[in-house]
Short mmCIF file of C-alpha atoms in Angstrom, two decimals:
data_model
loop_
_atom_site.label_atom_id
_atom_site.label_comp_id
_atom_site.label_asym_id
_atom_site.label_seq_id
_atom_site.Cartn_x
_atom_site.Cartn_y
_atom_site.Cartn_z
CA MET A 1 35.79 32.38 -14.67
CA LEU A 2 36.91 29.58 -16.97
CA MET A 3 40.32 29.33 -15.28
CA GLN A 4 38.65 28.81 -11.89
CA THR A 5 36.49 25.90 -13.06
CA ALA A 6 39.26 24.11 -15.00
CA PRO A 7 40.82 22.40 -11.92
CA LYS A 8 37.42 21.22 -10.70
CA VAL A 9 36.48 19.85 -14.13
CA SER A 10 39.82 18.05 -14.54
CA ARG A 11 39.38 16.54 -11.06
CA TYR A 12 35.97 15.16 -12.04
CA ILE A 13 37.30 13.85 -15.34
CA GLY A 14 40.21 12.18 -13.51
CA GLY A 15 37.78 10.55 -11.10
CA ILE A 16 35.65 9.25 -13.97
CA ILE A 17 38.72 7.84 -15.74
CA CYS A 18 39.84 6.10 -12.51
CA THR A 19 36.37 4.62 -12.14
CA VAL A 20 36.35 3.34 -15.71
CA GLY A 21 39.82 1.82 -15.22
CA GLY A 22 38.70 0.10 -12.04
CA ILE A 23 35.60 -1.29 -13.76
CA TYR A 24 37.76 -2.48 -16.66
CA LEU A 25 40.09 -4.33 -14.27
CA GLY A 26 37.14 -5.67 -12.30
CA ASN A 27 35.51 -7.02 -15.45
CA GLY A 28 38.76 -8.74 -16.42
CA TYR A 29 38.98 -10.31 -12.97
CA GLY A 30 35.32 -11.34 -12.97
CA ALA A 31 35.54 -12.85 -16.46
CA SER A 32 38.53 -15.02 -15.41
CA TYR A 33 40.98 -13.35 -17.79
CA TRP A 34 43.83 -13.80 -15.32
CA ARG A 35 45.39 -16.79 -17.09
CA PHE A 36 48.59 -15.00 -18.17
CA THR A 37 49.33 -17.07 -21.25
CA PRO A 38 50.95 -15.35 -24.22
CA PHE A 39 47.76 -15.41 -26.32
CA ASP A 40 45.28 -14.46 -23.61
CA LEU A 41 43.67 -11.08 -22.95
CA ALA A 42 44.86 -10.86 -19.36
CA TRP A 43 47.95 -8.73 -20.00
CA ASP A 44 45.93 -6.41 -22.20
CA THR A 45 43.27 -6.01 -19.51
CA LEU A 46 45.84 -5.42 -16.80
CA VAL A 47 47.83 -2.85 -18.78
CA ARG A 48 44.83 -0.90 -20.11
CA GLY A 49 43.09 -0.76 -16.74
CA SER A 50 46.28 0.29 -14.96
CA LEU A 51 46.99 3.00 -17.54
CA LEU A 52 43.47 4.38 -17.19
CA ILE A 53 43.84 4.53 -13.42
CA ALA A 54 47.27 6.19 -13.71
CA VAL A 55 45.94 8.84 -16.13
CA GLY A 56 43.01 9.49 -13.81
CA PHE A 57 45.29 9.91 -10.78
CA PHE A 58 47.52 12.22 -12.83
CA LEU A 59 44.56 14.45 -13.72
CA ILE A 60 43.43 14.54 -10.10
CA ALA A 61 46.94 15.45 -8.91
CA VAL A 62 47.35 18.19 -11.53
CA SER A 63 44.00 19.75 -10.67
CA LYS A 64 45.00 20.60 -7.08
#
């Protein structure tokens, strides 16, 4: 029973992680963090949001 629900649960978790990554990137865009200077938070926002989305897509792909 547990082995049957594991793919569905990992798919939902992957979708939630993708959503959080998209919100994180959207907040960075909305807060005008896209200034790309060496001491700004833009690179951090871009990298963290992209990594969250990549991990979410990975979990969704593995669950199928």
